[in-house]
mmCIF file of C-alpha atoms in Angstrom:
data_model
loop_
_atom_site.group_PDB
_atom_site.id
_atom_site.type_symbol
_atom_site.label_atom_id
_atom_site.label_comp_id
_atom_site.label_asym_id
_atom_site.label_seq_id
_atom_site.Cartn_x
_atom_site.Cartn_y
_atom_site.Cartn_z
ATOM 1 C CA MET A 27 36.331 136.213 -17.763
ATOM 2 C CA LYS A 28 37.872 136.510 -21.234
ATOM 3 C CA LEU A 29 37.350 132.807 -21.745
ATOM 4 C CA ASP A 30 33.692 133.163 -20.857
ATOM 5 C CA ARG A 31 33.249 135.930 -23.400
ATOM 6 C CA ARG A 32 34.944 133.912 -26.091
ATOM 7 C CA ILE A 33 32.691 130.940 -25.390
ATOM 8 C CA VAL A 34 29.565 133.126 -25.517
ATOM 9 C CA LEU A 35 30.667 134.813 -28.754
ATOM 10 C CA THR A 36 31.541 131.444 -30.281
ATOM 11 C CA LEU A 37 28.128 130.001 -29.375
ATOM 12 C CA LEU A 38 26.439 133.133 -30.714
ATOM 13 C CA ALA A 39 28.340 132.871 -34.004
ATOM 14 C CA LEU A 40 27.515 129.158 -34.317
ATOM 15 C CA GLY A 41 23.823 129.850 -33.718
ATOM 16 C CA LEU A 42 23.691 132.573 -36.375
ATOM 17 C CA LEU A 43 25.681 130.482 -38.854
ATOM 18 C CA SER A 44 23.259 127.605 -38.240
ATOM 19 C CA PHE A 45 20.324 129.833 -39.204
ATOM 20 C CA ILE A 46 22.115 131.064 -42.331
ATOM 21 C CA ALA A 47 22.875 127.466 -43.281
ATOM 22 C CA PHE A 48 19.215 126.569 -42.676
ATOM 23 C CA THR A 49 17.996 129.282 -45.069
ATOM 24 C CA ILE A 50 20.461 128.079 -47.722
ATOM 25 C CA ILE A 51 19.454 124.429 -47.318
ATOM 26 C CA ILE A 52 15.717 125.137 -47.653
ATOM 27 C CA GLY A 53 16.451 127.353 -50.676
ATOM 28 C CA VAL A 54 15.211 130.770 -49.526
ATOM 29 C CA ASP A 55 15.249 133.236 -52.450
ATOM 30 C CA VAL A 56 16.948 136.346 -51.062
ATOM 31 C CA ARG A 57 15.473 138.575 -53.775
ATOM 32 C CA LYS A 58 11.942 137.468 -52.893
ATOM 33 C CA LEU A 59 12.688 138.019 -49.211
ATOM 34 C CA VAL A 60 13.953 141.539 -49.870
ATOM 35 C CA GLY A 61 10.920 142.172 -52.074
ATOM 36 C CA LEU A 62 8.617 141.201 -49.181
ATOM 37 C CA MET A 63 10.411 143.639 -46.874
ATOM 38 C CA ASN A 64 9.996 146.418 -49.434
ATOM 39 C CA VAL A 65 6.188 146.164 -49.270
ATOM 40 C CA LEU A 66 6.110 146.029 -45.456
ATOM 41 C CA ASP A 67 2.969 147.673 -44.043
ATOM 42 C CA MET A 68 4.422 149.820 -41.239
ATOM 43 C CA LYS A 69 1.197 150.218 -39.286
ATOM 44 C CA TYR A 70 1.348 146.517 -38.409
ATOM 45 C CA VAL A 71 4.984 146.898 -37.371
ATOM 46 C CA TYR A 72 3.997 149.564 -34.836
ATOM 47 C CA LEU A 73 1.110 147.381 -33.718
ATOM 48 C CA ALA A 74 3.463 144.410 -33.219
ATOM 49 C CA ILE A 75 5.765 146.542 -31.037
ATOM 50 C CA THR A 76 2.756 147.637 -28.996
ATOM 51 C CA PHE A 77 1.757 144.018 -28.460
ATOM 52 C CA ASP A 78 5.327 143.193 -27.450
ATOM 53 C CA VAL A 79 5.269 145.818 -24.688
ATOM 54 C CA THR A 80 1.828 144.560 -23.653
ATOM 55 C CA PHE A 81 3.221 141.014 -23.619
ATOM 56 C CA ILE A 82 5.826 141.994 -21.012
ATOM 57 C CA LEU A 83 3.488 144.133 -18.917
ATOM 58 C CA LEU A 84 0.793 141.442 -18.705
ATOM 59 C CA TYR A 85 3.373 138.984 -17.408
ATOM 60 C CA ALA A 86 4.257 141.513 -14.717
ATOM 61 C CA VAL A 87 0.587 141.841 -13.731
ATOM 62 C CA SER A 88 0.307 138.053 -13.447
ATOM 63 C CA TRP A 89 3.413 137.993 -11.229
ATOM 64 C CA TYR A 90 1.930 140.823 -9.155
ATOM 65 C CA PHE A 91 -1.134 138.767 -8.201
ATOM 66 C CA LEU A 92 0.980 135.752 -7.251
ATOM 67 C CA VAL A 93 3.278 137.764 -5.009
ATOM 68 C CA ARG A 94 0.326 139.603 -3.448
ATOM 69 C CA VAL A 95 -0.734 136.269 -1.965
ATOM 70 C CA ILE A 96 2.446 136.225 0.100
ATOM 71 C CA LEU A 97 3.213 139.937 0.369
ATOM 72 C CA GLU A 98 -0.023 141.889 0.689
ATOM 73 C CA ARG A 99 1.539 145.341 0.234
ATOM 74 C CA PHE A 100 3.452 144.402 -2.880
ATOM 75 C CA ARG A 101 3.151 147.243 -5.387
ATOM 76 C CA LEU A 102 2.327 146.878 -9.071
ATOM 77 C CA ARG A 103 5.147 149.314 -9.851
ATOM 78 C CA ASP A 104 7.642 146.989 -8.201
ATOM 79 C CA SER A 105 6.226 144.010 -10.067
ATOM 80 C CA LEU A 106 6.737 145.847 -13.366
ATOM 81 C CA ILE A 107 10.318 146.796 -12.483
ATOM 82 C CA ALA A 108 11.235 143.327 -11.180
ATOM 83 C CA VAL A 109 9.792 141.515 -14.206
ATOM 84 C CA ILE A 110 11.427 143.898 -16.702
ATOM 85 C CA MET A 111 14.805 143.508 -14.991
ATOM 86 C CA GLY A 112 14.342 139.744 -14.990
ATOM 87 C CA TRP A 113 13.364 139.865 -18.666
ATOM 88 C CA LEU A 114 16.637 141.587 -19.481
ATOM 89 C CA GLY A 115 18.515 139.035 -17.388
ATOM 90 C CA ASP A 116 16.958 136.151 -19.332
ATOM 91 C CA MET A 117 18.132 137.724 -22.581
ATOM 92 C CA ILE A 118 21.700 138.140 -21.320
ATOM 93 C CA VAL A 119 22.014 134.799 -19.488
ATOM 94 C CA PRO A 120 19.647 132.269 -21.126
ATOM 95 C CA ALA A 121 18.952 129.472 -18.651
ATOM 96 C CA ALA A 122 15.358 128.340 -19.239
ATOM 97 C CA PHE A 123 14.125 131.616 -17.671
ATOM 98 C CA THR A 124 15.640 130.802 -14.270
ATOM 99 C CA THR A 125 17.839 133.911 -14.538
ATOM 100 C CA GLY A 126 14.785 136.152 -14.610
ATOM 101 C CA GLU A 127 13.204 134.288 -11.722
ATOM 102 C CA ALA A 128 16.383 134.675 -9.649
ATOM 103 C CA ILE A 129 16.441 138.421 -10.355
ATOM 104 C CA ARG A 130 12.794 138.806 -9.353
ATOM 105 C CA LEU A 131 13.395 136.922 -6.096
ATOM 106 C CA TYR A 132 16.483 139.050 -5.409
ATOM 107 C CA TYR A 133 14.424 142.189 -6.013
ATOM 108 C CA LEU A 134 11.804 141.052 -3.489
ATOM 109 C CA LYS A 135 14.536 140.301 -0.970
ATOM 110 C CA LYS A 136 16.333 143.609 -1.492
ATOM 111 C CA VAL A 137 13.311 145.902 -1.575
ATOM 112 C CA TYR A 138 10.823 144.090 0.684
ATOM 113 C CA ASP A 139 13.160 141.895 2.736
ATOM 114 C CA LEU A 140 11.070 138.886 1.689
ATOM 115 C CA GLU A 141 12.828 135.587 2.303
ATOM 116 C CA TYR A 142 13.686 133.568 -0.789
ATOM 117 C CA SER A 143 11.942 130.495 0.596
ATOM 118 C CA LYS A 144 8.655 132.427 0.834
ATOM 119 C CA SER A 145 8.796 134.031 -2.610
ATOM 120 C CA LEU A 146 9.844 130.705 -4.166
ATOM 121 C CA ALA A 147 6.258 129.474 -3.779
ATOM 122 C CA ALA A 148 5.136 132.133 -6.283
ATOM 123 C CA VAL A 149 7.723 130.860 -8.776
ATOM 124 C CA VAL A 150 6.503 127.269 -8.379
ATOM 125 C CA VAL A 151 2.871 128.253 -8.991
ATOM 126 C CA GLN A 152 3.757 130.492 -11.940
ATOM 127 C CA ARG A 153 5.630 127.625 -13.595
ATOM 128 C CA LEU A 154 2.546 125.428 -13.216
ATOM 129 C CA LEU A 155 0.234 128.130 -14.582
ATOM 130 C CA GLY A 156 2.612 128.699 -17.492
ATOM 131 C CA SER A 157 2.538 124.996 -18.378
ATOM 132 C CA LEU A 158 -1.259 125.025 -18.209
ATOM 133 C CA ALA A 159 -1.415 128.062 -20.526
ATOM 134 C CA PHE A 160 1.063 126.323 -22.858
ATOM 135 C CA ALA A 161 -1.156 123.245 -23.112
ATOM 136 C CA SER A 162 -4.322 125.355 -23.444
ATOM 137 C CA TYR A 163 -3.110 127.153 -26.563
ATOM 138 C CA LEU A 164 -1.847 123.953 -28.145
ATOM 139 C CA LEU A 165 -5.250 122.329 -27.616
ATOM 140 C CA MET A 166 -7.074 125.407 -28.955
ATOM 141 C CA GLY A 167 -4.915 125.264 -32.081
ATOM 142 C CA LEU A 168 -5.643 121.559 -32.541
ATOM 143 C CA THR A 169 -9.366 122.205 -32.068
ATOM 144 C CA TYR A 170 -9.269 124.918 -34.732
ATOM 145 C CA ILE A 171 -7.565 122.568 -37.209
ATOM 146 C CA TRP A 172 -10.109 119.845 -36.491
ATOM 147 C CA PHE A 173 -13.144 122.138 -36.928
ATOM 148 C CA LYS A 174 -11.783 123.691 -40.105
ATOM 149 C CA GLY A 175 -10.716 120.358 -41.547
ATOM 150 C CA LEU A 176 -7.255 121.727 -42.291
ATOM 151 C CA THR A 177 -4.340 119.531 -43.301
ATOM 152 C CA VAL A 178 -1.036 119.999 -41.507
ATOM 153 C CA SER A 179 2.132 117.956 -41.289
ATOM 154 C CA ARG A 180 1.444 114.643 -39.545
ATOM 155 C CA SER A 181 4.702 114.943 -37.578
ATOM 156 C CA LEU A 182 3.681 118.418 -36.349
ATOM 157 C CA TYR A 183 0.284 117.099 -35.285
ATOM 158 C CA HIS A 184 1.894 114.289 -33.287
ATOM 159 C CA GLU A 185 4.414 116.645 -31.682
ATOM 160 C CA VAL A 186 1.664 119.045 -30.628
ATOM 161 C CA LEU A 187 -0.405 116.262 -29.134
ATOM 162 C CA ALA A 188 2.618 114.907 -27.256
ATOM 163 C CA PHE A 189 3.537 118.373 -25.939
ATOM 164 C CA SER A 190 -0.040 118.892 -24.770
ATOM 165 C CA LEU A 191 -0.259 115.575 -22.936
ATOM 166 C CA ILE A 192 3.137 116.015 -21.277
ATOM 167 C CA SER A 193 2.322 119.573 -20.177
ATOM 168 C CA LEU A 194 -1.086 118.619 -18.820
ATOM 169 C CA SER A 195 0.419 115.651 -16.973
ATOM 170 C CA LEU A 196 3.019 117.867 -15.299
ATOM 171 C CA VAL A 197 0.357 120.413 -14.406
ATOM 172 C CA ALA A 198 -1.873 117.693 -12.967
ATOM 173 C CA LEU A 199 0.964 116.345 -10.833
ATOM 174 C CA GLY A 200 1.915 119.822 -9.689
ATOM 175 C CA PHE A 201 -1.576 120.893 -8.749
ATOM 176 C CA LEU A 202 -2.215 117.544 -7.084
ATOM 177 C CA ALA A 203 0.733 118.300 -4.827
ATOM 178 C CA ILE A 204 -0.683 121.749 -4.077
ATOM 179 C CA ILE A 205 -4.307 120.675 -3.621
ATOM 180 C CA ARG A 206 -3.212 117.747 -1.484
ATOM 181 C CA ILE A 207 -0.897 119.890 0.600
ATOM 182 C CA GLU A 208 0.347 116.937 2.610
ATOM 183 C CA ILE A 209 1.848 115.461 -0.581
ATOM 184 C CA PHE A 210 3.598 118.749 -1.343
ATOM 185 C CA ASN A 211 4.878 118.981 2.249
ATOM 186 C CA ARG A 212 6.240 115.442 2.117
ATOM 187 C CA LEU A 213 7.995 116.252 -1.144
ATOM 188 C CA VAL A 214 9.573 119.381 0.349
ATOM 189 C CA ASP A 215 10.636 117.443 3.456
ATOM 190 C CA PHE A 216 12.126 114.668 1.328
ATOM 191 C CA VAL A 217 14.204 117.114 -0.764
ATOM 192 C CA ALA A 218 15.205 119.104 2.315
ATOM 193 C CA ASP A 219 16.316 115.954 4.170
ATOM 194 C CA LYS A 220 18.482 114.860 1.232
ATOM 195 C CA LEU A 221 20.067 118.317 1.023
ATOM 196 C CA LEU A 222 20.652 118.398 4.780
ATOM 197 C CA VAL A 223 22.564 115.115 4.568
ATOM 198 C CA LEU A 224 24.699 116.487 1.741
ATOM 199 C CA LEU A 225 25.398 119.770 3.529
ATOM 200 C CA SER A 226 26.297 118.046 6.779
ATOM 201 C CA ARG A 227 29.126 116.257 4.969
ATOM 202 C CA THR A 228 30.632 119.431 3.522
ATOM 203 C CA ARG A 229 31.935 122.796 4.657
ATOM 204 C CA LEU A 230 28.453 124.188 4.053
ATOM 205 C CA LYS A 231 26.946 122.477 7.100
ATOM 206 C CA LYS A 232 26.563 125.885 8.774
ATOM 207 C CA TYR A 233 23.637 126.473 6.359
ATOM 208 C CA THR A 234 21.632 123.467 7.550
ATOM 209 C CA ALA A 235 19.567 125.574 9.970
ATOM 210 C CA SER A 236 18.743 128.070 7.203
ATOM 211 C CA LEU A 237 17.703 125.220 4.915
ATOM 212 C CA SER A 238 15.357 123.779 7.554
ATOM 213 C CA GLU A 239 13.795 127.191 8.159
ATOM 214 C CA GLY A 240 13.466 127.732 4.420
ATOM 215 C CA ALA A 241 11.587 124.454 3.975
ATOM 216 C CA VAL A 242 9.138 125.483 6.699
ATOM 217 C CA SER A 243 8.633 128.918 5.075
ATOM 218 C CA LEU A 244 8.013 127.359 1.663
ATOM 219 C CA LYS A 245 5.339 125.054 3.071
ATOM 220 C CA LYS A 246 3.651 127.964 4.886
ATOM 221 C CA SER A 247 3.685 130.089 1.729
ATOM 222 C CA MET A 248 2.158 127.308 -0.370
ATOM 223 C CA ALA A 249 -0.540 126.776 2.236
ATOM 224 C CA LEU A 250 -1.357 130.490 2.061
ATOM 225 C CA ILE A 251 -1.521 130.382 -1.744
ATOM 226 C CA ARG A 252 -4.059 127.540 -1.537
ATOM 227 C CA MET A 253 -6.276 129.717 0.674
ATOM 228 C CA ARG A 254 -6.306 132.625 -1.792
ATOM 229 C CA ARG A 255 -7.320 130.972 -5.017
ATOM 230 C CA GLY A 256 -8.900 134.165 -6.372
ATOM 231 C CA TYR A 257 -5.423 135.617 -6.803
ATOM 232 C CA ILE A 258 -4.320 132.447 -8.595
ATOM 233 C CA LEU A 259 -7.248 132.665 -11.018
ATOM 234 C CA ALA A 260 -6.445 136.327 -11.703
ATOM 235 C CA ALA A 261 -2.782 135.464 -12.300
ATOM 236 C CA PHE A 262 -3.762 132.686 -14.709
ATOM 237 C CA ALA A 263 -6.211 134.936 -16.574
ATOM 238 C CA PHE A 264 -3.531 137.574 -17.149
ATOM 239 C CA LEU A 265 -1.074 134.851 -18.151
ATOM 240 C CA LEU A 266 -3.498 133.641 -20.838
ATOM 241 C CA ILE A 267 -3.912 137.205 -22.157
ATOM 242 C CA HIS A 268 -0.121 137.548 -21.997
ATOM 243 C CA TRP A 269 0.228 134.549 -24.330
ATOM 244 C CA SER A 270 -2.373 136.065 -26.677
ATOM 245 C CA ALA A 271 -0.290 139.244 -26.905
ATOM 246 C CA GLY A 272 2.772 137.116 -27.702
ATOM 247 C CA ILE A 273 0.909 135.349 -30.517
ATOM 248 C CA MET A 274 -0.197 138.715 -31.902
ATOM 249 C CA ILE A 275 3.409 139.740 -32.586
ATOM 250 C CA PRO A 276 4.014 137.290 -35.483
ATOM 251 C CA TYR A 277 0.318 137.641 -36.408
ATOM 252 C CA CYS A 278 0.912 141.354 -37.076
ATOM 253 C CA TYR A 279 4.043 140.623 -39.096
ATOM 254 C CA PHE A 280 2.183 138.152 -41.305
ATOM 255 C CA LYS A 281 -0.270 140.991 -41.908
ATOM 256 C CA ALA A 282 2.593 143.420 -42.514
ATOM 257 C CA LEU A 283 3.987 141.118 -45.216
ATOM 258 C CA ARG A 284 0.496 140.851 -46.734
ATOM 259 C CA SER A 285 0.338 137.117 -46.006
ATOM 260 C CA PRO A 286 -2.259 136.910 -43.231
ATOM 261 C CA MET A 287 -2.395 133.806 -41.070
ATOM 262 C CA SER A 288 -5.031 132.580 -38.622
ATOM 263 C CA PHE A 289 -4.514 133.537 -34.982
ATOM 264 C CA TRP A 290 -5.519 130.008 -33.965
ATOM 265 C CA LEU A 291 -2.973 128.389 -36.240
ATOM 266 C CA LEU A 292 -0.350 130.653 -34.704
ATOM 267 C CA SER A 293 -1.582 129.614 -31.264
ATOM 268 C CA LEU A 294 -0.499 126.132 -32.300
ATOM 269 C CA ALA A 295 2.899 127.296 -33.569
ATOM 270 C CA TYR A 296 3.776 129.689 -30.744
ATOM 271 C CA PRO A 297 4.132 127.136 -27.917
ATOM 272 C CA ILE A 298 6.088 124.746 -30.161
ATOM 273 C CA TYR A 299 8.890 127.099 -31.128
ATOM 274 C CA GLY A 300 8.566 128.777 -27.723
ATOM 275 C CA ALA A 301 9.527 125.462 -26.116
ATOM 276 C CA VAL A 302 12.989 125.843 -27.689
ATOM 277 C CA ASP A 303 13.439 128.999 -25.617
ATOM 278 C CA ASN A 304 13.142 126.838 -22.497
ATOM 279 C CA ILE A 305 16.204 124.785 -23.461
ATOM 280 C CA PRO A 306 19.264 126.192 -21.615
ATOM 281 C CA LEU A 307 21.654 126.131 -24.580
ATOM 282 C CA GLY A 308 23.820 128.976 -23.285
ATOM 283 C CA ILE A 309 23.418 131.034 -26.477
ATOM 284 C CA PRO A 310 22.295 134.630 -25.815
ATOM 285 C CA VAL A 311 18.599 134.972 -26.799
ATOM 286 C CA ASN A 312 19.008 131.475 -28.352
ATOM 287 C CA ALA A 313 20.135 133.253 -31.513
ATOM 288 C CA GLY A 314 19.880 131.125 -34.633
ATOM 289 C CA LEU A 315 18.339 128.031 -33.086
ATOM 290 C CA LEU A 316 15.079 129.684 -32.037
ATOM 291 C CA ASP A 317 14.956 131.331 -35.476
ATOM 292 C CA ILE A 318 15.258 127.907 -37.122
ATOM 293 C CA ALA A 319 12.532 126.477 -34.905
ATOM 294 C CA MET A 320 10.224 129.412 -35.631
ATOM 295 C CA SER A 321 10.726 129.353 -39.406
ATOM 296 C CA ALA A 322 10.397 125.554 -39.572
ATOM 297 C CA THR A 323 7.177 125.570 -37.546
ATOM 298 C CA PHE A 324 5.625 128.202 -39.816
ATOM 299 C CA MET A 325 6.609 126.172 -42.862
ATOM 300 C CA LEU A 326 5.071 123.006 -41.410
ATOM 301 C CA LEU A 327 1.821 124.970 -41.175
ATOM 302 C CA GLY A 328 1.969 125.648 -44.912
ATOM 303 C CA VAL A 329 3.639 129.087 -44.976
ATOM 304 C CA ARG A 330 5.917 129.915 -47.926
ATOM 305 C CA LYS A 331 9.595 129.735 -46.895
ATOM 306 C CA GLU A 332 10.369 133.397 -47.731
ATOM 307 C CA VAL A 333 7.364 134.560 -45.708
ATOM 308 C CA ALA A 334 8.253 132.211 -42.833
ATOM 309 C CA VAL A 335 11.825 133.519 -42.676
ATOM 310 C CA GLY A 336 10.661 137.130 -43.116
ATOM 311 C CA VAL A 337 8.182 136.912 -40.235
ATOM 312 C CA THR A 338 10.837 135.192 -38.115
ATOM 313 C CA LEU A 339 13.382 137.958 -38.738
ATOM 314 C CA LEU A 340 10.864 140.709 -37.995
ATOM 315 C CA THR A 341 9.606 138.970 -34.859
ATOM 316 C CA ARG A 342 13.135 138.421 -33.590
ATOM 317 C CA LEU A 343 14.117 142.041 -34.281
ATOM 318 C CA THR A 344 11.230 143.016 -32.029
ATOM 319 C CA THR A 345 11.734 140.440 -29.274
ATOM 320 C CA VAL A 346 15.523 140.870 -29.193
ATOM 321 C CA VAL A 347 16.591 144.337 -30.356
ATOM 322 C CA PHE A 348 13.538 146.316 -29.264
ATOM 323 C CA GLU A 349 13.152 144.385 -25.998
ATOM 324 C CA ALA A 350 16.848 144.849 -25.189
ATOM 325 C CA VAL A 351 16.480 148.624 -25.582
ATOM 326 C CA PHE A 352 13.158 148.734 -23.713
ATOM 327 C CA THR A 353 14.065 146.479 -20.782
ATOM 328 C CA GLY A 354 17.589 147.891 -20.566
ATOM 329 C CA SER A 355 16.300 151.468 -20.397
ATOM 330 C CA VAL A 356 13.680 150.683 -17.744
ATOM 331 C CA SER A 357 16.188 148.650 -15.712
ATOM 332 C CA LEU A 358 18.739 151.475 -15.723
ATOM 333 C CA LEU A 359 16.285 154.318 -15.156
ATOM 334 C CA PHE A 360 14.105 152.686 -12.503
ATOM 335 C CA GLY A 361 15.319 149.239 -11.443
ATOM 336 C CA VAL A 362 18.937 149.925 -10.532
ATOM 337 C CA ARG A 363 18.019 153.201 -8.823
ATOM 338 C CA ARG A 364 15.294 151.447 -6.821
ATOM 339 C CA LEU A 365 17.737 148.792 -5.648
ATOM 340 C CA LEU A 366 20.688 151.075 -4.934
ATOM 341 C CA THR A 367 19.173 154.282 -3.592
ATOM 342 C CA GLU A 368 15.830 153.456 -2.005
ATOM 343 C CA GLY A 369 16.850 150.223 -0.255
ATOM 344 C CA LEU A 370 14.376 148.661 2.109
ATOM 345 C CA PRO A 371 10.973 150.334 2.565
ATOM 346 C CA ASN A 372 9.953 151.231 6.065
ATOM 347 C CA ARG A 373 7.344 149.262 7.984
ATOM 348 C CA GLU A 374 4.645 151.840 7.261
ATOM 349 C CA GLU A 375 5.253 151.400 3.510
ATOM 350 C CA LEU A 376 4.953 147.661 3.906
ATOM 351 C CA GLY A 377 1.816 147.979 5.962
ATOM 352 C CA GLY A 378 3.343 146.392 9.038
ATOM 353 C CA GLY A 379 5.109 143.458 7.434
ATOM 354 C CA GLU A 380 4.645 140.496 5.135
ATOM 355 C CA GLY A 381 1.610 138.448 4.386
ATOM 356 C CA VAL A 382 3.198 135.286 5.799
ATOM 357 C CA ALA A 383 3.947 134.848 9.447
#
């Protein structure tokens, strides 16, 4: 355990030192940076914090609609608690957001006795919707640049276009598998068969029956999701608004530093540096590396280096320090108590059971 802590602290220190080195290399004038902070317009700081809370809550609403497809009596309150606990987990154990997903699935299992194989379908669809939202904002940013005739770094333009095409391709493949359910079922069967062969050769062969049942449950859940597309559209709509709230956080800080920037240009930047957060580097909150990516992206869009670093520091104070306090408080006050003291709801609370047979 001590070794693990040392590794985490070492990675954290390396990340922060990398950001400091980055600011020195690009020649950030510390006096100018401090001067910017001295004229900070606090009303935009409060507004940015409000958008940050909204950012988290909208994600929870999107998750709520996806789970409702499978679990009809799923409560919005539980979606908020599960997402906030998962959010905290992602900050503590960065693993391309899989930590938060695992916590949300555990919450559904603990509170609603929903099998992991059934709730996994909601995770699959949310990943696809997230990729579609990612590509949508990149394309909107590119469209804005084209209409305005703005000049940006050629390398940034190419990266954005590549990200968009890759994301849309993955989304197309994913939704093809869902729309053509037989393709999705064959894929699940193929993976399950390979895992069954592996398990049968190890001491874990006792779990082969559970794996087979899980594959069947996953296919049933995905079939149910296909039948309730209204919920999927609602989830996607809230996910798009969720991304808008995320973009508004640095937007407010540009305003606070009296260096306003277009929302649509930021919609181009946000997915690019946000992609770094999906890399499982093992550094808590991807300290240092995400800061470098954020500052560099702003600079490629023509922002002065002191302003770029200033907005990055303010944004990260909000999305790390404030979110740690907010999600930690909610998790301790509501999440842990819900898991430990309330346990499983009775059948009347669940409305007679789950939405999937």
